[in-house]
Amino acid sequence: MLTTRVPDRYGRFGPFGGRYIPETLMPAVEELTQAYHQVRRDPEFQRELNALLKDYVGRPTPLRRADRMSQALGFDVFLKREDLNHTGAHKINNTIGQVLLARRMGKTRIIAETGAGQHGVATATAAALFGLKAEIYMGAEDVKRQALNVYRMKLLGAEVHPVESGTQTLKDATNEAIRDWVTNVRTTFYVIGSVVGPHPYPMMVRDFQSVIGREARSQILKLTGELPTHIVACVGGGSNSMGIFYPFREDPVALVGVEAAGEGLETGRHAASIQVAERGILHGSLSYLLQDEDGQIKPAHSISAGLDYPGVGPEHAYLHYTGRATYVAVTDRQALAAFHQLSQWEGIIPALESAHAVAWVIEAADQLRRDRARVVINLSGRGDKDVDQVFHMEQGGAQ
Amino acid sequence: MTTNNSLHDAFRAARDEGRAALIPYVTAGYPSLSRLPGLVAALTEAGADVIEIGIPFSDPLADGPVLQRAATEALANGTRVAQILEMVRDLTPKAPPMVFLTYINPVFRYGIERFSQDAYDAGMAGLIIPDLPWAEGQDFRLAAEASGLALIPLVAPTSTDSHLHSIRTAKGFVYGVSVTGVTGMRAAVDSGVRTLVERVRRVVPLPVAVGFGIANAQQAHEVARYADGVIVGSALVRTIMEDPSHAEERAYAFVKELKSGVNQLGSKA
């Protein structure tokens, strides 16, 4: 299994990761790295973070056997309920940590990018909690797809900047957030929402999200007396999956990351960068990227705005490269079917992102049953935000 | 044949004339790739000392709106890296030293060694990659320099002294980023630029050219008083955008005007 600790001090996960950013930002990421290393060992910081995770976010989130789903599929399925977090997804585990750090560093202005709007809402929430001003960059296309989340961010006192450039989705919102950061670097803390970006972000976001896996590990041991056979989570940038994978990395447990195959891998309209596994450099790190022969970034496609990203975190690239984790993909159609199925089986409407993880477990059921699997699915978010979109799609609407 | 010395010679020739070198930038493929020879000829005739050729990238995160738009349009009309390399081969013999400016991914994808060799063989003198910081780019630098291409280091107002020390052995020139921010015109030149140039000079034995935000001949003149070179990108591309059908004439007139800005250096310190 993994014998070396990653990342190294250059932010490298094997051949992946690093820092590919304008020279202007280098002192800022160095300052951030040092500040992060300090708080990582600071019991006062950890105490404050844990208190907020408990009493504000509502952790620990439950882990429970999905009885009807288990019965229908013929093997045990457990759900880690990140959808029950304050703001409805795992994103807040990370934003509370980063905003707490921003405050420590004396940064007065918070910026973030967002795709589905979940990270934007989680950032706006954490900023409001500390009385800081948040400005959120969101692709104009996503602003349309996720109008309610835009309104939520505004309710929370954040300013939302629609981004009209490029494909008007998450990658363009990230470009624009980086442009803001490079301009206002002295006062501004950039809260990145996934395990992407220049070092130390992939490591730092992983650490903040690892609370999911730490809880899940002790919960499943307490509940069943043994480790699960599989951990299954969706992968866009990869923060919820990295958060649940990481504490199991040295256990004999299969780690399965589910990417968005969109309209099908063969159509080219998907967001499954690990399935394609072409190396490239975007938004600060070297990883796998959807790109053409000239290295131009190809637009991603997914029914789920949160997975609609042409890259993936460098540590996921590393886990694929070393073979420690397995990456698979399910289509929009399969995810949509799982969205319905889980709602009816368990009375839980999953986020479309999380529905990808559920969909793979359903697709792979025959094999998993033969293997007598005990599967933990990370239910990274709740589907309330998607109800409107799915409703319109199924009415044959323009969405 | 181009060597790194061509950049050195260009800066020295300007200095011998008591002025700063003028370095205009155009995006290859905007308004179309077939216009690049005409544009390079216009810049040459107007008195450019070094020319920067941008290779468009889909996600230009160091660029402001003007150069983003130029890159988007260049890619939309089908501009390819291989075509650009092919085209500059015919242009470099008749032009001042030329350098490429592009982002790391197109170069990484092409292969840094192959890219450097092909660019050098096409007569290019240097390569500027705004999202490749010096500390991360050592392998790239060695590959570029092995072929004879200079990897141009960037410095910013936020740069630490240790960064300035690390670029002492770089080749070509130092690209001084005048502001914390992206490319694009500014109403005034940041007063911190002069300090930055002086900090670099104390440590690095290379000419320092300043770019990002220089909008007109007046600002070019101001920067030329303390820098060895003045880089103008967005303002030139915007001028071309105002009337793309007369791109060459517009570029010629604007660069001519900038040149008069860098030439009037009676007050040079």
XYZ file of C-alpha atoms in Angstrom:
668
model
C 0.000 0.000 0.000
C 1.104 3.582 0.402
C 4.502 3.699 1.944
C 5.421 7.327 1.413
C 3.625 10.337 2.776
C 2.254 12.655 0.181
C 2.529 15.396 -0.705
C 6.239 16.087 -0.316
C 7.339 19.577 0.679
C 6.986 20.785 -2.900
C 3.351 19.726 -2.904
C 4.042 16.720 -5.135
C 1.947 13.574 -5.090
C 4.349 11.417 -7.067
C 4.436 13.057 -10.500
C 1.307 15.129 -9.771
C 0.528 18.348 -7.923
C 3.006 21.195 -7.529
C 2.485 24.913 -7.913
C 1.802 26.323 -11.350
C 0.709 29.858 -10.675
C 1.836 33.370 -11.525
C 4.977 34.515 -9.722
C 2.865 37.211 -8.030
C 1.057 34.527 -6.018
C 4.087 32.528 -4.930
C 4.743 34.470 -1.717
C 1.041 34.170 -0.844
C 0.929 30.385 -1.180
C 4.177 30.134 0.757
C 2.692 32.268 3.540
C -0.440 30.105 3.452
C 1.615 26.921 3.647
C 3.426 28.147 6.716
C 0.247 29.389 8.375
C -1.430 26.081 7.670
C 1.439 24.061 9.104
C 1.181 26.150 12.256
C -2.536 25.686 12.796
C -2.299 22.011 12.005
C -0.291 21.606 15.214
C -2.083 24.285 17.191
C -4.420 22.674 19.764
C -6.304 25.959 20.175
C -7.116 26.101 16.449
C -8.105 22.452 16.374
C -10.327 22.927 19.429
C -12.071 25.903 17.817
C -12.516 24.018 14.528
C -13.883 20.916 16.231
C -16.307 22.934 18.342
C -17.669 24.606 15.214
C -17.919 21.306 13.351
C -19.904 19.897 16.250
C -22.174 22.734 17.270
C -22.485 24.742 14.073
C -22.132 22.217 11.255
C -23.856 19.453 13.214
C -21.138 16.805 13.194
C -20.688 13.934 13.518
C -22.990 13.102 10.647
C -24.719 9.726 10.978
C -23.617 6.547 9.277
C -26.461 4.071 8.977
C -27.319 0.903 7.093
C -29.647 1.597 4.164
C -31.996 -1.259 4.924
C -34.298 -1.302 1.921
C -31.465 -0.652 -0.500
C -29.419 -3.430 1.123
C -32.347 -5.807 0.858
C -33.039 -4.922 -2.765
C -29.397 -5.320 -3.810
C -28.560 -8.323 -1.646
C -25.575 -6.924 0.232
C -24.992 -4.380 2.970
C -24.968 -0.721 2.030
C -24.244 2.020 4.534
C -24.742 5.727 3.911
C -22.452 8.372 5.369
C -24.852 11.263 5.681
C -22.896 14.373 4.666
C -26.185 15.671 3.284
C -27.202 16.335 6.888
C -24.494 18.940 7.403
C -25.501 22.550 7.800
C -25.946 23.965 4.253
C -26.661 20.492 2.903
C -23.313 19.098 1.795
C -19.781 18.236 2.848
C -18.435 21.522 1.498
C -18.765 23.315 4.821
C -16.202 21.055 6.536
C -13.591 22.748 4.403
C -14.892 26.316 4.337
C -15.114 26.553 8.115
C -11.499 25.418 8.317
C -10.232 27.783 5.644
C -12.156 30.811 6.864
C -10.924 30.160 10.389
C -7.408 30.119 8.952
C -8.046 33.292 6.934
C -9.059 35.034 10.135
C -5.889 33.813 11.834
C -3.846 35.229 8.969
C -5.542 38.608 9.238
C -7.100 38.433 5.765
C -10.194 40.588 5.564
C -11.633 39.569 2.246
C -12.781 36.103 1.192
C -13.198 34.950 -2.392
C -14.277 31.592 -3.783
C -15.288 29.871 -6.998
C -18.378 27.727 -7.178
C -19.931 25.259 -9.607
C -23.260 23.984 -8.328
C -23.228 26.740 -5.761
C -22.715 24.422 -2.792
C -19.182 25.600 -2.138
C -20.276 29.200 -2.682
C -23.056 28.790 -0.134
C -20.700 27.063 2.301
C -18.125 29.844 1.905
C -20.737 32.577 2.267
C -21.993 30.817 5.385
C -18.566 30.558 7.007
C -17.800 34.174 6.094
C -21.084 35.345 7.626
C -20.299 33.395 10.780
C -17.093 35.385 11.214
C -18.433 38.694 9.909
C -16.222 38.634 6.812
C -17.141 39.769 3.320
C -17.316 37.004 0.705
C -17.280 37.416 -3.052
C -18.178 34.353 -5.079
C -17.335 33.700 -8.727
C -19.824 31.503 -10.545
C -20.114 30.655 -14.243
C -23.024 32.438 -15.895
C -24.348 29.079 -17.107
C -24.324 27.739 -13.536
C -25.966 30.934 -12.270
C -28.882 30.009 -14.516
C -28.863 26.314 -13.584
C -28.662 26.986 -9.847
C -30.618 30.193 -9.334
C -31.728 29.248 -5.825
C -28.162 28.800 -4.631
C -27.323 32.228 -6.026
C -30.115 33.673 -3.944
C -28.916 31.741 -0.897
C -25.458 33.253 -1.211
C -26.970 36.716 -1.450
C -29.132 36.062 1.607
C -25.937 35.180 3.441
C -24.483 38.555 2.571
C -22.139 37.439 -0.204
C -21.690 39.107 -3.540
C -22.013 36.798 -6.554
C -20.076 37.600 -9.739
C -21.413 35.755 -12.802
C -18.515 34.791 -15.100
C -19.254 35.193 -18.798
C -15.939 33.998 -20.212
C -15.165 30.599 -21.732
C -17.710 27.879 -21.076
C -19.285 29.926 -18.255
C -18.950 27.052 -15.781
C -16.726 26.046 -12.877
C -13.376 26.184 -14.683
C -14.060 29.736 -15.833
C -15.242 30.749 -12.370
C -11.934 29.368 -11.065
C -9.946 31.371 -13.651
C -11.754 34.515 -12.580
C -11.229 33.826 -8.876
C -7.494 33.387 -9.556
C -7.479 36.709 -11.459
C -9.093 38.381 -8.454
C -6.612 36.715 -6.111
C -3.586 37.826 -8.131
C -4.977 41.375 -8.080
C -5.892 41.561 -4.389
C -3.407 39.067 -3.032
C -2.321 41.148 -0.053
C -5.761 41.344 1.582
C -7.587 38.384 0.129
C -7.883 34.748 1.115
C -8.941 32.427 -1.680
C -11.102 29.613 -0.306
C -10.718 26.816 -2.861
C -13.586 24.351 -2.740
C -11.951 21.127 -3.762
C -8.706 19.160 -3.527
C -7.340 21.118 -6.487
C -5.181 24.215 -6.955
C -1.547 24.885 -6.070
C 0.062 23.359 -2.991
C -0.978 23.537 -0.125
C -4.633 23.518 -1.211
C -4.984 19.855 -2.263
C -3.442 18.759 1.032
C -5.246 21.310 3.175
C -8.690 20.621 1.696
C -8.061 16.889 2.031
C -7.174 17.357 5.694
C -10.261 19.444 6.432
C -12.487 16.911 4.636
C -10.838 13.913 6.275
C -13.196 14.335 9.202
C -15.680 12.417 6.998
C -13.474 9.352 6.762
C -12.329 9.473 10.384
C -15.928 9.462 11.574
C -17.002 6.858 9.037
C -14.176 4.538 10.029
C -14.972 4.570 13.727
C -18.735 4.448 13.071
C -18.606 1.393 10.830
C -16.261 -0.383 13.244
C -18.615 0.363 16.100
C -21.688 -0.641 14.111
C -20.407 -3.855 12.486
C -17.178 -4.658 14.247
C -15.299 -4.709 10.962
C -14.101 -2.514 8.136
C -16.208 -2.119 5.011
C -15.079 -3.814 1.813
C -15.719 -0.758 -0.366
C -15.893 2.999 0.036
C -17.721 4.639 -2.852
C -17.847 8.374 -3.534
C -18.368 10.681 -6.496
C -15.414 12.570 -7.967
C -15.537 15.959 -9.626
C -12.577 17.873 -8.239
C -12.677 15.153 -5.609
C -13.029 16.663 -2.140
C -15.739 14.477 -0.641
C -14.129 11.333 -2.012
C -10.668 12.327 -0.812
C -12.156 13.197 2.581
C -13.638 9.750 3.032
C -10.808 7.807 1.293
C -7.902 9.288 3.165
C -8.416 7.744 6.639
C -8.938 4.326 4.980
C -5.845 4.572 2.788
C -3.858 1.999 4.731
C -6.764 -0.366 5.314
C -7.638 -3.374 3.133
C -10.627 -1.497 1.737
C -11.418 -0.849 -1.925
C -11.659 2.863 -2.660
C -13.962 3.567 -5.599
C -14.235 7.036 -7.112
C -17.177 7.586 -9.444
C -16.737 10.148 -12.181
C -19.407 11.716 -14.351
C -19.655 9.991 -17.741
C -22.209 12.610 -18.817
C -23.844 11.573 -22.067
C -21.386 8.690 -22.360
C -17.597 8.488 -22.521
C -17.788 7.700 -26.246
C -19.642 10.968 -26.955
C -16.844 13.111 -25.555
C -19.490 14.959 -23.523
C -18.468 13.974 -20.012
C -16.384 15.076 -17.026
C -14.407 11.863 -16.459
C -10.823 13.121 -16.521
C -9.362 10.027 -14.808
C -11.064 7.688 -17.303
C -9.194 9.545 -20.035
C -6.047 9.904 -17.865
C -4.215 12.514 -19.912
C -1.807 14.561 -17.876
C -2.034 18.313 -17.933
C -1.657 21.446 -15.866
C -4.538 23.710 -14.917
C -5.421 25.925 -11.969
C -2.134 25.447 -10.217
C -1.418 21.743 -10.357
C -0.423 18.888 -12.595
C -3.076 16.209 -12.797
C -5.375 14.562 -15.334
C -7.235 16.942 -17.597
C -9.767 16.940 -20.405
C -7.869 18.609 -23.221
C -7.287 18.545 -26.947
C -4.043 17.702 -28.788
C -2.828 21.285 -28.291
C -3.406 21.275 -24.552
C -6.476 23.494 -24.828
C -8.916 22.626 -22.059
C -12.033 20.842 -23.248
C -15.354 21.754 -21.676
C -16.665 19.148 -19.265
C -20.231 17.951 -19.276
C -22.354 16.510 -16.505
C -25.980 16.638 -15.439
C -24.538 17.665 -12.104
C -22.977 21.120 -11.930
C -20.744 20.016 -9.049
C -18.988 17.393 -11.201
C -18.803 19.593 -14.296
C -15.053 20.222 -14.134
C -12.394 19.194 -16.686
C -9.756 18.346 -14.084
C -9.405 16.382 -10.866
C -7.352 16.787 -7.711
C -3.698 15.689 -8.038
C -3.959 13.204 -5.176
C -6.711 11.361 -7.030
C -4.459 11.247 -10.080
C -1.823 9.779 -7.781
C -4.189 7.183 -6.275
C -5.145 6.149 -9.809
C -1.511 6.074 -10.899
C -0.476 3.908 -7.941
C -3.580 1.755 -8.248
C -4.608 2.381 -4.634
C -8.040 3.650 -5.716
C -10.242 2.576 -8.605
C -12.034 5.107 -10.737
C -15.190 4.344 -12.659
C -17.827 6.474 -14.361
C -21.603 6.547 -14.641
C -23.756 8.475 -17.097
C -26.249 11.256 -16.520
C -29.030 8.751 -17.131
C -27.733 6.259 -14.583
C -27.255 9.026 -12.011
C -30.759 10.292 -12.596
C -32.213 6.812 -12.133
C -30.277 6.477 -8.861
C -31.562 9.883 -7.748
C -35.098 8.462 -7.985
C -34.203 5.050 -6.657
C -32.550 6.215 -3.455
C -35.384 8.668 -2.797
C -37.876 5.790 -2.938
C -35.770 3.185 -1.145
C -34.577 5.285 1.735
C -36.573 8.509 1.848
C -33.372 10.398 1.079
C -33.136 12.628 -1.992
C -29.431 12.682 -2.876
C -27.618 15.481 -4.655
C -27.134 14.591 -8.336
C -23.403 14.478 -7.583
C -23.867 11.885 -4.820
C -26.377 9.995 -6.996
C -23.396 9.035 -9.188
C -21.930 7.040 -6.295
C -25.284 5.388 -5.631
C -25.637 4.607 -9.343
C -22.323 2.760 -9.499
C -23.283 0.574 -6.527
C -26.523 -0.323 -8.315
C -24.673 -0.983 -11.590
C -22.069 -3.163 -9.909
C -24.596 -4.960 -7.692
C -24.114 -8.461 -9.149
C -20.404 -8.447 -8.533
C -20.720 -6.799 -5.133
C -23.320 -9.388 -4.085
C -21.023 -12.233 -5.111
C -18.239 -10.587 -3.136
C -20.505 -10.267 -0.066
C -19.596 -6.627 -0.049
C -20.167 -4.193 2.777
C -20.292 -0.874 0.996
C -20.124 2.619 2.453
C -21.429 5.298 0.119
C -20.484 8.860 0.882
C -23.741 10.738 0.442
C -21.972 14.032 -0.053
C -24.997 16.290 -0.389
C -28.735 16.526 -0.432
C -30.795 16.811 -3.575
C -33.054 19.727 -2.670
C -30.969 22.020 -4.863
C -31.530 19.709 -7.837
C -35.267 19.127 -7.522
C -36.165 22.101 -9.680
C -33.709 21.107 -12.440
C -34.852 17.485 -12.482
C -38.495 18.543 -12.436
C -38.008 20.727 -15.507
C -35.974 18.064 -17.296
C -38.646 15.487 -16.769
C -41.351 17.877 -17.904
C -39.329 18.130 -21.133
C -38.378 21.703 -20.244
C -35.467 23.682 -21.568
C -33.035 22.550 -18.842
C 20.696 31.998 -36.674
C 19.111 33.185 -33.485
C 20.878 32.697 -30.223
C 20.190 33.986 -26.760
C 22.633 36.725 -27.589
C 20.123 38.227 -29.988
C 18.044 39.365 -27.002
C 21.164 40.640 -25.310
C 22.143 42.519 -28.473
C 18.702 44.049 -28.870
C 18.749 45.463 -25.342
C 22.312 46.675 -25.742
C 21.567 48.416 -29.018
C 18.695 50.278 -27.379
C 20.836 51.213 -24.414
C 23.585 52.472 -26.723
C 20.981 54.785 -28.216
C 20.141 55.996 -24.736
C 16.665 54.537 -24.664
C 14.666 51.553 -23.498
C 13.812 48.636 -25.771
C 10.247 48.537 -27.038
C 8.556 45.141 -26.879
C 5.098 44.924 -28.427
C 2.920 41.817 -28.047
C 0.387 40.330 -30.441
C -1.703 37.179 -30.091
C -1.033 34.717 -32.923
C -4.347 33.965 -34.598
C -5.963 37.285 -33.842
C -7.602 38.616 -35.948
C -6.452 35.544 -37.889
C -3.226 33.615 -38.242
C -2.800 34.730 -41.844
C -2.412 38.291 -40.543
C 0.592 37.452 -38.356
C 3.251 38.093 -41.041
C 1.761 41.498 -41.803
C 1.565 42.350 -38.115
C 5.155 41.313 -37.434
C 6.297 43.364 -40.434
C 4.348 46.381 -39.159
C 5.822 46.059 -35.653
C 9.306 45.666 -37.118
C 8.921 48.702 -39.332
C 7.507 50.778 -36.478
C 10.681 50.127 -34.499
C 10.029 47.154 -32.200
C 13.250 45.942 -30.584
C 11.867 42.575 -29.492
C 8.489 41.072 -30.429
C 6.339 38.879 -28.205
C 4.092 36.383 -29.965
C 1.269 35.012 -27.848
C 0.238 31.407 -28.381
C -3.442 31.415 -27.411
C -4.635 29.254 -24.504
C -8.206 28.399 -23.558
C -7.822 29.434 -19.923
C -5.522 32.459 -19.782
C -5.704 33.180 -16.070
C -3.037 35.877 -16.058
C -4.830 37.898 -18.723
C -7.412 40.636 -18.530
C -10.474 40.938 -20.792
C -8.704 42.164 -23.963
C -6.168 39.346 -24.220
C -8.758 36.798 -23.074
C -10.942 37.845 -25.972
C -8.063 37.743 -28.456
C -7.171 34.205 -27.322
C -10.771 33.030 -27.441
C -11.206 34.347 -30.978
C -7.875 32.963 -32.117
C -8.853 29.496 -30.892
C -12.362 29.832 -32.313
C -10.904 30.475 -35.755
C -8.837 27.323 -35.519
C -5.356 28.524 -34.572
C -3.043 25.598 -33.772
C 0.318 25.488 -32.022
C 2.016 23.649 -34.903
C 0.775 26.248 -37.418
C 2.215 29.063 -35.323
C 5.598 27.335 -35.074
C 5.549 26.798 -38.812
C 4.650 30.388 -39.559
C 7.228 32.083 -37.315
C 9.947 30.138 -39.117
C 9.447 32.451 -42.091
C 9.177 35.580 -39.969
C 12.157 35.396 -37.624
C 14.842 36.076 -40.287
C 13.269 39.439 -41.126
C 12.287 40.560 -37.645
C 13.959 41.613 -34.396
C 14.358 38.832 -31.798
C 11.044 37.187 -31.085
C 9.836 35.404 -27.955
C 6.756 33.288 -27.338
C 4.360 33.970 -24.525
C 2.026 31.137 -23.634
C 0.704 29.127 -20.715
C 2.236 26.006 -19.304
C -0.299 23.442 -20.507
C 0.143 23.870 -24.284
C 3.915 23.603 -23.778
C 3.593 20.641 -21.390
C 1.275 18.894 -23.821
C 3.602 19.479 -26.781
C 6.519 18.353 -24.632
C 8.870 20.964 -23.239
C 11.956 19.558 -24.938
C 10.332 19.195 -28.322
C 8.645 22.583 -27.994
C 11.895 24.322 -27.093
C 13.762 22.639 -29.920
C 11.067 23.434 -32.481
C 10.765 27.034 -31.302
C 14.531 27.459 -31.392
C 14.776 25.883 -34.837
C 12.106 28.320 -36.006
C 14.376 31.131 -34.888
C 12.675 32.103 -31.648
C 14.864 33.541 -28.892
C 12.852 33.053 -25.739
C 9.791 31.740 -23.963
C 7.613 33.403 -21.335
C 5.188 31.267 -19.306
C 3.221 33.340 -16.798
C 1.834 30.351 -14.878
C 5.209 28.646 -14.476
C 6.925 30.136 -11.430
C 10.695 29.907 -11.335
C 10.802 27.556 -8.347
C 8.519 25.069 -10.087
C 10.093 25.389 -13.510
C 13.639 24.117 -13.128
C 13.159 21.107 -15.406
C 11.483 23.286 -17.994
C 14.257 25.806 -17.773
C 16.969 23.213 -18.322
C 15.089 21.755 -21.280
C 14.560 25.188 -22.822
C 18.136 26.267 -22.322
C 19.498 22.986 -23.662
C 17.936 23.911 -26.981
C 19.209 27.489 -26.859
C 15.905 29.121 -25.956
C 15.844 31.520 -22.980
C 13.156 30.867 -20.376
C 12.341 34.404 -19.288
C 11.916 34.818 -15.515
C 9.098 36.968 -14.174
C 9.212 39.161 -11.107
C 6.248 40.806 -9.410
C 5.811 43.529 -6.806
C 5.259 40.727 -4.271
C 8.464 38.864 -5.170
C 10.802 38.055 -2.317
C 14.536 38.711 -2.329
C 15.140 35.002 -2.412
C 13.230 34.810 -5.702
C 15.340 37.622 -7.133
C 18.468 35.736 -6.112
C 17.203 32.537 -7.687
C 16.922 34.135 -11.147
C 20.479 35.494 -11.203
C 21.586 32.848 -13.670
C 18.595 33.222 -15.981
C 19.026 34.089 -19.641
C 17.532 36.749 -21.894
C 15.873 39.410 -19.795
C 13.728 39.772 -16.686
C 10.010 40.353 -17.172
C 8.885 42.782 -14.477
C 5.165 42.587 -13.780
C 4.201 46.157 -12.934
C 1.153 45.437 -10.803
C -0.398 42.754 -8.684
C -3.009 41.785 -11.214
C -3.714 40.596 -14.723
C -2.755 42.085 -18.084
C -4.681 45.124 -19.224
C -4.479 48.890 -19.433
C -4.300 50.967 -16.261
C -4.941 54.675 -15.806
C -1.497 55.179 -14.302
C 1.712 53.245 -13.872
C 2.094 51.914 -10.344
C 4.673 53.883 -8.425
C 6.117 50.664 -7.007
C 7.469 49.570 -10.399
C 10.546 51.687 -10.139
C 11.399 50.150 -6.776
C 10.909 46.697 -8.253
C 13.236 47.447 -11.184
C 15.868 48.778 -8.805
C 15.594 45.707 -6.573
C 16.078 43.413 -9.564
C 19.029 45.465 -10.852
C 20.911 45.154 -7.618
C 20.873 41.367 -7.896
C 20.355 40.220 -11.478
C 22.800 40.982 -14.310
C 20.079 41.057 -16.985
C 18.016 43.806 -18.603
C 14.639 44.395 -16.925
C 11.585 44.951 -19.130
C 8.337 46.068 -17.560
C 4.907 44.950 -18.694
C 1.262 44.622 -17.584
C -0.816 47.750 -17.741
C 1.130 50.125 -19.985
C -1.541 51.853 -22.039
C 0.021 54.655 -24.087
C 3.144 56.513 -25.207
C 3.118 58.719 -22.122
C 3.206 55.695 -19.781
C 5.786 53.981 -21.993
C 7.923 57.081 -21.685
C 7.561 57.112 -17.928
C 8.562 53.437 -17.571
C 11.411 53.833 -20.092
C 13.037 56.312 -17.732
C 14.040 53.539 -15.347
C 13.453 50.198 -17.132
C 15.528 48.607 -19.902
C 12.460 47.596 -21.826
C 8.787 48.428 -22.120
C 6.288 45.672 -22.953
C 2.920 46.649 -24.413
C 0.284 43.961 -25.052
C -3.336 44.674 -24.193
C -3.244 48.281 -25.402
C -1.873 47.188 -28.775
C -4.316 44.314 -29.154
C -7.191 46.601 -28.212
C -6.099 49.040 -30.883
C -6.194 46.190 -33.401
C -9.614 45.108 -32.089
C -11.050 48.529 -32.790
C -10.497 47.958 -36.502
C -9.346 44.396 -37.257
C -9.597 44.859 -41.015
C -6.788 47.421 -40.735
C -4.841 45.537 -38.063
C -1.417 46.163 -39.628
C -1.933 49.914 -40.106
C -3.338 50.302 -36.611
C -0.476 48.327 -35.104
C 2.126 50.285 -37.055
C 0.732 53.663 -36.012
C 0.369 52.724 -32.367
C 3.839 51.172 -32.030
C 5.362 54.147 -33.849
C 3.778 56.380 -31.234
C 5.035 54.163 -28.393
C 8.482 54.260 -29.937
C 8.515 58.023 -29.814
C 7.577 57.641 -26.135
C 10.596 55.480 -25.350
C 12.851 57.631 -27.544
C 12.235 60.933 -25.733
C 14.538 60.241 -22.883
C 16.177 63.575 -22.240
C 15.277 63.213 -18.587
C 16.639 59.693 -18.154
C 18.263 59.356 -14.794
